[in-house]
Short mmCIF file of C-alpha atoms and ligand atoms in Angstrom, two decimals:
data_model
loop_
_atom_site.label_atom_id
_atom_site.label_comp_id
_atom_site.label_asym_id
_atom_site.label_seq_id
_atom_site.Cartn_x
_atom_site.Cartn_y
_atom_site.Cartn_z
CA MET A 10 29.66 118.28 141.34
CA PRO A 11 26.80 116.17 139.96
CA PRO A 12 26.31 112.63 141.23
CA THR A 13 28.57 110.23 139.32
CA ARG A 14 27.11 107.62 137.01
CA THR A 15 28.66 104.25 137.61
CA THR A 16 27.70 100.74 136.74
CA PHE A 17 27.81 99.45 140.29
CA LEU A 18 26.63 95.84 140.35
CA GLY A 19 26.64 95.91 136.56
CA ARG A 20 23.58 98.19 136.33
CA PRO A 21 23.66 101.89 135.52
CA LYS A 22 22.94 103.53 138.85
CA THR A 23 23.56 106.78 140.60
CA VAL A 24 26.19 106.45 143.27
CA LYS A 25 27.54 109.43 145.13
CA THR A 26 31.19 109.74 146.03
CA ILE A 27 32.61 111.66 148.99
CA GLU A 28 33.13 114.67 146.70
CA ASP A 29 29.38 114.81 146.08
CA LEU A 30 28.62 115.25 149.80
CA GLN A 31 28.82 118.30 152.03
CA VAL A 32 31.05 117.05 154.85
CA ALA A 33 32.67 120.17 156.38
CA GLY A 34 31.55 120.51 159.99
CA LYS A 35 29.33 117.42 159.65
CA ARG A 36 29.50 114.21 161.65
CA VAL A 37 30.48 111.64 159.03
CA PHE A 38 29.99 107.97 159.88
CA VAL A 39 32.57 105.82 158.09
CA ARG A 40 31.74 102.12 158.04
CA ALA A 41 35.21 100.62 157.66
CA ASP A 42 36.49 97.06 157.81
CA LEU A 43 39.16 97.17 160.50
CA ASN A 44 38.89 93.44 161.19
CA VAL A 45 42.63 92.88 161.48
CA PRO A 46 44.38 89.75 162.76
CA LEU A 47 45.39 90.13 166.43
CA SER A 48 47.70 87.99 168.50
CA GLY A 49 47.71 88.77 172.22
CA GLY A 50 46.39 92.31 171.58
CA ILE A 51 49.09 92.98 168.95
CA ILE A 52 48.03 93.70 165.35
CA THR A 53 49.90 91.19 163.17
CA ASP A 54 48.83 92.74 159.84
CA ASP A 55 47.55 96.30 159.53
CA GLY A 56 46.71 96.14 155.82
CA ARG A 57 43.01 96.80 156.32
CA ILE A 58 43.72 99.89 158.45
CA ARG A 59 46.11 101.29 155.86
CA ALA A 60 43.62 100.56 153.07
CA VAL A 61 40.87 102.80 154.49
CA ALA A 62 43.16 105.48 155.96
CA PRO A 63 43.15 107.63 152.77
CA THR A 64 39.36 107.91 152.92
CA ILE A 65 39.51 109.05 156.54
CA ALA A 66 42.38 111.43 155.78
CA LYS A 67 40.37 112.97 152.95
CA LEU A 68 37.43 113.59 155.31
CA VAL A 69 39.77 115.09 157.92
CA GLN A 70 41.17 117.42 155.25
CA ALA A 71 37.65 118.44 154.31
CA GLY A 72 36.91 119.42 157.93
CA ALA A 73 34.52 116.58 158.75
CA ARG A 74 34.00 115.18 162.25
CA VAL A 75 34.81 111.59 161.47
CA VAL A 76 33.12 108.74 163.33
CA VAL A 77 34.73 105.44 162.31
CA ALA A 78 33.06 102.10 163.04
CA SER A 79 33.93 98.47 162.31
CA HIS A 80 33.50 94.93 163.49
CA LEU A 81 36.38 92.77 164.68
CA GLY A 82 36.15 89.01 164.84
CA ARG A 83 32.96 87.23 165.77
CA PRO A 84 31.90 88.23 169.31
CA LYS A 85 28.46 86.98 170.33
CA GLY A 86 26.50 90.25 170.33
CA GLU A 87 27.91 91.46 173.64
CA PRO A 88 31.18 93.03 174.82
CA ASP A 89 34.14 90.62 174.77
CA PRO A 90 37.52 92.23 175.57
CA GLN A 91 39.52 89.97 173.23
CA TYR A 92 37.67 91.58 170.29
CA SER A 93 38.11 95.20 171.41
CA LEU A 94 39.06 97.71 168.71
CA ALA A 95 41.17 99.70 171.22
CA PRO A 96 44.52 98.61 169.68
CA VAL A 97 43.17 99.55 166.24
CA ALA A 98 42.43 103.13 167.39
CA VAL A 99 46.08 103.52 168.37
CA ARG A 100 47.36 102.13 165.06
CA LEU A 101 44.87 104.20 163.03
CA GLY A 102 46.13 107.33 164.81
CA GLU A 103 49.74 106.45 163.97
CA ILE A 104 48.90 105.88 160.29
CA LEU A 105 46.84 109.08 159.99
CA GLY A 106 49.29 111.13 162.01
CA VAL A 107 46.45 112.60 164.07
CA PRO A 108 45.07 111.47 167.43
CA VAL A 109 42.10 109.10 167.22
CA SER A 110 39.85 109.09 170.27
CA PHE A 111 38.17 105.82 171.24
CA ALA A 112 34.67 105.18 172.52
CA THR A 113 34.48 102.20 174.87
CA ASP A 114 31.00 101.37 173.59
CA THR A 115 29.28 101.64 170.21
CA VAL A 116 26.08 103.65 170.82
CA GLY A 117 26.19 104.20 174.59
CA GLU A 118 27.34 107.04 176.86
CA SER A 119 30.97 106.82 175.80
CA ALA A 120 30.13 106.92 172.07
CA LYS A 121 27.76 109.88 172.54
CA ALA A 122 30.38 111.79 174.55
CA THR A 123 33.32 111.16 172.20
CA VAL A 124 31.25 112.10 169.14
CA ALA A 125 29.94 115.25 170.86
CA ALA A 126 33.52 116.22 171.72
CA LEU A 127 34.73 116.04 168.11
CA ALA A 128 35.91 119.28 166.53
CA ASP A 129 36.09 119.73 162.74
CA GLY A 130 38.85 117.52 161.31
CA GLU A 131 38.96 115.18 164.32
CA VAL A 132 38.50 111.41 164.33
CA THR A 133 36.98 108.95 166.76
CA LEU A 134 36.65 105.16 166.58
CA LEU A 135 33.65 103.43 168.13
CA GLU A 136 33.96 100.08 169.92
CA ASN A 137 33.23 96.88 167.97
CA LEU A 138 29.83 97.02 166.23
CA ARG A 139 29.30 93.31 166.93
CA PHE A 140 29.28 93.92 170.69
CA ASN A 141 25.62 94.74 169.91
CA ALA A 142 23.25 91.94 168.95
CA GLY A 143 21.38 94.31 166.62
CA GLU A 144 24.33 94.59 164.25
CA THR A 145 24.06 91.05 162.89
CA ALA A 146 20.43 90.29 163.81
CA LYS A 147 18.40 88.36 161.22
CA ASP A 148 15.32 90.22 162.39
CA ASP A 149 14.83 93.41 160.34
CA ALA A 150 13.25 95.33 163.22
CA GLU A 151 16.07 94.47 165.63
CA ARG A 152 18.69 95.49 163.09
CA GLY A 153 16.72 98.61 162.25
CA ALA A 154 16.51 99.65 165.90
CA PHE A 155 20.29 99.41 166.19
CA ALA A 156 20.72 101.33 162.92
CA ASP A 157 18.49 104.08 164.37
CA GLU A 158 20.86 104.38 167.34
CA LEU A 159 23.87 104.54 165.04
CA ALA A 160 22.13 107.15 162.87
CA GLY A 161 21.80 109.36 165.96
CA LEU A 162 25.59 109.67 166.02
CA ALA A 163 26.01 111.06 162.49
CA ASP A 164 24.73 113.40 159.77
CA VAL A 165 26.23 111.60 156.77
CA TYR A 166 27.28 108.01 155.95
CA VAL A 167 30.29 106.84 153.96
CA GLY A 168 30.39 103.11 153.14
CA ASP A 169 33.99 101.96 152.86
CA GLY A 170 34.09 98.58 154.63
CA PHE A 171 34.53 96.47 151.54
CA GLY A 172 35.25 93.29 153.54
CA ALA A 173 31.74 93.48 155.03
CA VAL A 174 29.59 94.50 152.03
CA HIS A 175 28.35 90.93 151.55
CA ARG A 176 26.76 91.09 155.02
CA LYS A 177 23.21 92.28 155.57
CA HIS A 178 24.20 93.94 158.83
CA ALA A 179 22.82 97.08 160.48
CA SER A 180 25.87 99.28 159.87
CA VAL A 181 26.32 97.99 156.32
CA TYR A 182 22.76 97.69 155.01
CA ASP A 183 20.26 99.50 157.26
CA LEU A 184 22.21 102.59 158.29
CA PRO A 185 22.84 104.04 154.79
CA ALA A 186 19.08 104.06 154.23
CA ARG A 187 18.77 106.45 157.18
CA LEU A 188 21.39 109.05 156.20
CA PRO A 189 22.66 110.82 153.08
CA HIS A 190 25.27 108.37 151.86
CA ALA A 191 28.24 107.95 149.56
CA VAL A 192 30.67 105.24 148.55
CA GLY A 193 34.18 105.55 149.96
CA ASP A 194 37.31 105.46 147.85
CA LEU A 195 38.34 101.96 148.96
CA ILE A 196 35.07 100.35 147.91
CA ALA A 197 35.15 102.30 144.64
CA THR A 198 38.63 100.93 143.93
CA GLU A 199 37.74 97.37 144.95
CA VAL A 200 34.64 97.30 142.76
CA GLY A 201 36.58 98.76 139.84
CA VAL A 202 39.09 95.92 140.09
CA LEU A 203 36.40 93.25 140.35
CA LYS A 204 34.72 94.65 137.26
CA ARG A 205 37.98 94.03 135.40
CA LEU A 206 37.64 90.37 136.44
CA THR A 207 34.05 90.06 135.28
CA ASP A 208 33.32 92.34 132.32
CA GLU A 209 36.53 92.74 130.42
CA VAL A 210 38.94 90.04 131.52
CA ALA A 211 42.26 89.54 129.67
CA ARG A 212 43.06 85.87 128.91
CA PRO A 213 44.34 83.41 129.87
CA TYR A 214 42.40 84.03 133.10
CA VAL A 215 43.72 81.83 135.91
CA VAL A 216 41.95 81.49 139.26
CA VAL A 217 43.79 80.05 142.25
CA LEU A 218 41.61 78.88 145.15
CA GLY A 219 42.70 77.68 148.58
CA GLY A 220 42.15 78.41 152.24
CA SER A 221 39.98 76.65 154.75
CA LYS A 222 36.42 77.89 154.21
CA VAL A 223 35.69 75.17 151.66
CA SER A 224 31.90 75.26 151.58
CA ASP A 225 31.95 79.08 151.34
CA LYS A 226 34.20 78.92 148.33
CA VAL A 227 32.88 75.99 146.33
CA GLY A 228 30.02 78.22 145.15
CA VAL A 229 32.29 80.60 143.29
CA ILE A 230 33.47 77.77 141.04
CA GLU A 231 29.97 77.45 139.61
CA ASN A 232 30.21 80.99 138.29
CA LEU A 233 33.87 80.71 137.27
CA LEU A 234 33.16 77.73 135.05
CA GLY A 235 31.87 80.09 132.40
CA LYS A 236 34.64 82.64 132.88
CA ALA A 237 38.04 81.27 133.91
CA ASP A 238 40.38 79.37 131.60
CA ARG A 239 42.14 77.51 134.41
CA ILE A 240 41.22 76.85 138.04
CA LEU A 241 44.03 75.80 140.39
CA ILE A 242 42.91 74.12 143.60
CA GLY A 243 45.09 74.23 146.74
CA GLY A 244 44.67 74.76 150.48
CA GLY A 245 42.09 72.87 152.49
CA MET A 246 39.83 72.68 149.43
CA MET A 247 42.20 70.38 147.56
CA TYR A 248 41.33 67.33 149.64
CA THR A 249 37.69 67.43 148.60
CA PHE A 250 38.90 67.45 144.97
CA ILE A 251 41.34 64.60 145.62
CA ALA A 252 38.51 62.64 147.27
CA ALA A 253 36.29 63.45 144.28
CA GLN A 254 38.90 61.72 142.11
CA GLY A 255 38.42 58.62 144.24
CA HIS A 256 41.46 58.81 146.52
CA GLY A 257 41.73 58.73 150.29
CA VAL A 258 42.74 61.92 152.08
CA GLY A 259 43.74 60.57 155.52
CA ALA A 260 42.75 63.00 158.27
CA SER A 261 42.85 66.07 155.98
CA LEU A 262 40.12 68.68 155.81
CA LEU A 263 37.31 67.08 153.81
CA GLN A 264 33.89 68.40 152.88
CA GLU A 265 32.26 65.07 152.19
CA ASP A 266 28.87 66.49 151.22
CA GLN A 267 30.58 68.57 148.51
CA ILE A 268 32.14 65.57 146.70
CA PRO A 269 29.25 65.15 144.21
CA VAL A 270 29.23 68.90 143.57
CA VAL A 271 32.96 68.85 142.88
CA GLN A 272 32.60 65.81 140.60
CA ASP A 273 29.98 67.72 138.62
CA TYR A 274 32.35 70.71 138.32
CA LEU A 275 35.14 68.47 137.06
CA LYS A 276 32.83 66.96 134.47
CA ARG A 277 31.50 70.32 133.29
CA GLY A 278 35.02 71.78 133.29
CA ALA A 279 36.12 69.03 130.91
CA GLU A 280 33.09 69.66 128.66
CA GLN A 281 33.55 73.45 128.61
CA GLY A 282 37.32 73.49 128.20
CA VAL A 283 38.02 74.86 131.68
CA GLU A 284 41.17 73.24 133.00
CA PHE A 285 41.11 72.19 136.65
CA VAL A 286 44.61 71.80 138.06
CA ILE A 287 44.49 69.53 141.08
CA PRO A 288 47.54 68.85 143.27
CA VAL A 289 49.72 65.87 142.49
CA ASP A 290 51.48 65.90 145.86
CA THR A 291 50.92 67.30 149.34
CA ALA A 292 52.91 68.05 152.50
CA VAL A 293 51.54 66.17 155.51
CA SER A 294 52.00 65.70 159.25
CA GLY A 295 50.31 63.54 161.88
CA SER A 296 49.02 66.61 163.72
CA PHE A 297 48.21 70.29 163.24
CA PRO A 298 51.43 72.33 163.55
CA ASP A 299 52.29 74.63 166.45
CA VAL A 300 51.44 77.86 164.65
CA LYS A 301 51.92 80.09 167.72
CA GLY A 302 55.22 78.72 168.99
CA GLY A 303 56.58 77.59 165.62
CA ALA A 304 57.93 74.32 167.06
CA PRO A 305 59.55 72.20 164.31
CA VAL A 306 57.38 69.54 162.66
CA GLU A 307 59.04 66.19 163.50
CA ASP A 308 57.02 64.04 161.10
CA PHE A 309 56.90 66.34 158.04
CA ALA A 310 56.53 64.35 154.81
CA VAL A 311 55.64 64.91 151.18
CA VAL A 312 53.38 62.26 149.64
CA ASP A 313 51.67 61.79 146.29
CA ALA A 314 48.11 63.08 146.24
CA ASP A 315 46.79 59.60 145.40
CA ALA A 316 48.69 58.00 148.29
CA ILE A 317 47.90 60.03 151.41
CA PRO A 318 48.38 57.63 154.34
CA ASP A 319 45.58 56.98 156.83
CA GLY A 320 45.78 59.46 159.68
CA ALA A 321 47.94 61.93 157.74
CA LEU A 322 46.85 65.56 157.79
CA GLY A 323 47.45 67.41 154.52
CA LEU A 324 48.73 70.90 155.32
CA ASP A 325 50.19 72.31 152.10
CA ILE A 326 50.52 71.58 148.40
CA GLY A 327 53.71 69.63 147.67
CA PRO A 328 56.75 70.93 145.76
CA ARG A 329 55.81 69.27 142.44
CA THR A 330 52.37 70.84 142.66
CA ALA A 331 53.85 74.24 143.53
CA GLN A 332 56.04 74.00 140.42
CA LEU A 333 53.05 72.94 138.32
CA PHE A 334 50.98 75.86 139.64
CA ALA A 335 53.81 78.31 138.87
CA GLU A 336 53.85 77.02 135.27
CA LYS A 337 50.07 77.34 134.98
CA ILE A 338 50.30 80.96 136.19
CA ALA A 339 53.31 81.97 134.08
CA ASP A 340 51.47 82.77 130.82
CA ALA A 341 48.33 84.22 132.44
CA LYS A 342 47.09 87.69 131.60
CA THR A 343 44.74 87.82 134.60
CA VAL A 344 45.08 85.99 137.93
CA PHE A 345 42.64 86.01 140.83
CA TRP A 346 43.94 84.29 143.94
CA ASN A 347 41.91 83.60 147.05
CA GLY A 348 43.00 81.37 149.91
CA PRO A 349 46.47 80.29 151.07
CA MET A 350 47.83 77.05 149.59
CA GLY A 351 48.60 75.65 153.03
CA VAL A 352 48.87 76.46 156.72
CA PHE A 353 51.33 79.26 155.90
CA GLU A 354 51.27 80.45 159.51
CA HIS A 355 53.84 77.69 160.19
CA PRO A 356 57.07 77.90 158.15
CA ALA A 357 56.98 74.16 157.33
CA PHE A 358 53.73 74.63 155.40
CA ALA A 359 54.28 78.10 153.89
CA GLU A 360 56.19 76.97 150.81
CA GLY A 361 53.21 76.40 148.51
CA THR A 362 51.80 79.85 149.30
CA ARG A 363 55.25 81.39 148.79
CA VAL A 364 55.72 79.77 145.35
CA VAL A 365 52.25 80.84 144.16
CA ALA A 366 52.82 84.42 145.38
CA GLN A 367 56.15 84.49 143.53
CA GLY A 368 54.43 83.06 140.45
CA LEU A 369 51.95 85.94 140.44
CA ILE A 370 54.79 88.45 140.72
CA ASP A 371 56.81 86.79 137.93
CA SER A 372 53.88 86.71 135.49
CA ASP A 373 52.90 89.66 133.31
CA ALA A 374 49.31 89.26 134.42
CA PHE A 375 46.99 91.69 136.17
CA THR A 376 47.04 89.99 139.57
CA VAL A 377 44.42 90.27 142.29
CA VAL A 378 44.84 88.74 145.74
CA GLY A 379 41.59 88.52 147.69
CA GLY A 380 40.93 87.35 151.23
CA GLY A 381 42.01 88.52 154.65
CA ASP A 382 44.33 85.58 155.25
CA SER A 383 45.68 85.55 151.69
CA ALA A 384 46.55 89.23 151.89
CA ALA A 385 48.11 88.75 155.32
CA ALA A 386 50.05 85.77 153.96
CA VAL A 387 51.74 87.67 151.13
CA ARG A 388 52.74 90.43 153.52
CA THR A 389 53.90 88.26 156.42
CA LEU A 390 55.90 86.10 153.99
CA GLY A 391 57.76 89.28 153.08
CA PHE A 392 56.45 89.99 149.59
CA ASP A 393 56.33 93.58 148.37
CA GLU A 394 52.61 94.29 148.04
CA THR A 395 53.21 96.85 145.30
CA LYS A 396 54.30 93.95 143.07
CA PHE A 397 50.69 92.74 142.91
CA GLY A 398 48.05 94.41 140.75
CA HIS A 399 45.63 94.70 143.64
CA ILE A 400 45.38 93.26 147.14
CA SER A 401 41.73 93.17 148.09
CA THR A 402 40.61 93.75 151.66
CA GLY A 403 37.63 91.45 151.21
CA GLY A 404 37.72 87.70 150.65
CA GLY A 405 34.08 86.70 151.06
CA ALA A 406 32.94 89.97 149.49
CA SER A 407 35.08 89.61 146.38
CA LEU A 408 34.08 85.96 145.96
CA GLU A 409 30.38 86.79 146.23
CA TYR A 410 30.84 89.59 143.72
CA LEU A 411 32.50 87.14 141.32
CA GLU A 412 29.66 84.70 141.97
CA GLY A 413 27.36 87.38 140.56
CA LYS A 414 25.43 87.86 143.80
CA THR A 415 23.90 91.16 144.87
CA LEU A 416 25.92 92.47 147.79
CA PRO A 417 23.67 94.19 150.38
CA GLY A 418 26.29 96.76 151.32
CA LEU A 419 26.77 97.85 147.71
CA ALA A 420 23.07 97.85 146.89
CA ALA A 421 22.50 100.09 149.94
CA LEU A 422 24.90 102.69 148.57
CA GLU A 423 23.08 102.98 145.25
CA GLY A 424 20.45 105.58 144.62
P1 ADP B 508 41.06 83.96 153.11
O1 ADP B 508 40.95 84.69 154.42
O2 ADP B 508 42.26 84.38 152.32
O3 ADP B 508 39.79 84.00 152.32
P2 ADP B 508 40.50 81.43 154.40
O4 ADP B 508 40.01 82.17 155.58
O5 ADP B 508 39.53 80.64 153.61
O6 ADP B 508 41.32 82.40 153.41
O7 ADP B 508 41.61 80.37 154.82
C1 ADP B 508 42.82 80.76 155.44
C2 ADP B 508 43.31 79.68 156.34
O8 ADP B 508 43.34 78.43 155.64
C3 ADP B 508 44.69 79.91 156.85
O9 ADP B 508 44.62 80.22 158.23
C4 ADP B 508 45.41 78.58 156.60
O10 ADP B 508 46.14 78.13 157.72
C5 ADP B 508 44.26 77.63 156.33
N1 ADP B 508 44.62 76.45 155.52
C6 ADP B 508 45.23 76.43 154.34
N2 ADP B 508 45.45 75.17 153.93
C7 ADP B 508 44.95 74.36 154.90
C8 ADP B 508 44.87 72.95 155.07
N3 ADP B 508 45.38 72.12 154.17
N4 ADP B 508 44.28 72.48 156.19
C9 ADP B 508 43.79 73.34 157.10
N5 ADP B 508 43.83 74.67 157.01
C10 ADP B 508 44.40 75.18 155.91
MG1 MG B 509 40.09 84.13 156.27
#
């Protein structure tokens, strides 16, 4: 089969798929994103494992010797047991229905032995890539040296860790340059969906933004100003918008240095006919809720967005806002949602996220949910994921794609 022509990153480029590679009997390195949420060693949401499993199953079917690698969490470049991928190997084996061996290091004796022991159609998972400083090093030579070690474990590379493609990391960016490489099916699907949000979007196009990584996400608004019809602001980000309107936000999450930026967005939105929908009320408490134990919130209150008391911590959009958001989503033809509307991990502050999720389902729109926590939220709140158009495994990656940035992990798979 000839290499497929795609328009990866919007440019005509040659990108190989798995079908274009010879994988039978070969050691195939699969860079996956198995960065799942863990609580006390238990996987609380296995969506990212299930998302890449078909790629691995396809390689197993084709008789490859599959070497899977991923990061998990943010260890500091050395082994840290709380970030071990060992529980993920077990779960991956259950999902695939074949045993998955586990290497207790990434490029050391254990990795070399488990890879050498692979027969055709067998799978092994390496320990957390980020237990090695070279994986995330800023220094090209240090990253390259680690990529050389990884390359020694494989004959072929398949990039399928969509959640990490915005990172210039050794396993994402440097390793594909060292091996014949192809794009995995998950990344191909994810990019296909994002292209529908950039090139050929059906209108009204509504974007819902929330979550806690405010400064990471403010940048996407710049690019959305020319694209979206409506931008709904919830989650931790809403307080910077409320402050930008001149109101106090109590003890809520506030990115003070972003206030002028947000004011500029509001002004340009008004000029360009992009409607910003900013919360009119918010659920608050005097302290951060007990997410682990789920203890009831004694001082739960709903207040108007322009009357947040001193010391109050805003933890969810309020019910009037949730209703307003549902109305603003109802007639959409396309919805992109990134970031929970509140601290959904506690039932007292999950309502806003629940109403928005239901709003997406009730609309006739093509709906895309992006972001690790957003995806986990819709599943842990009990929504049927098949009711959404697409649940992306990458939050930062999809946002950077929508921002129009070049993603190192996609660029590395081209050509
Ligand atoms: P995603 O992973 O979907 O991109 P983020 O990582 O940006 O989303 O944010 C998810 C987190 O944001 C959740 O853990 C949630 O508890 C938190 N969050 C939402 N609203 C607030 C808020 N008002 N204050 C503090 N944290 C919030
Ligand atoms: Mg997150």
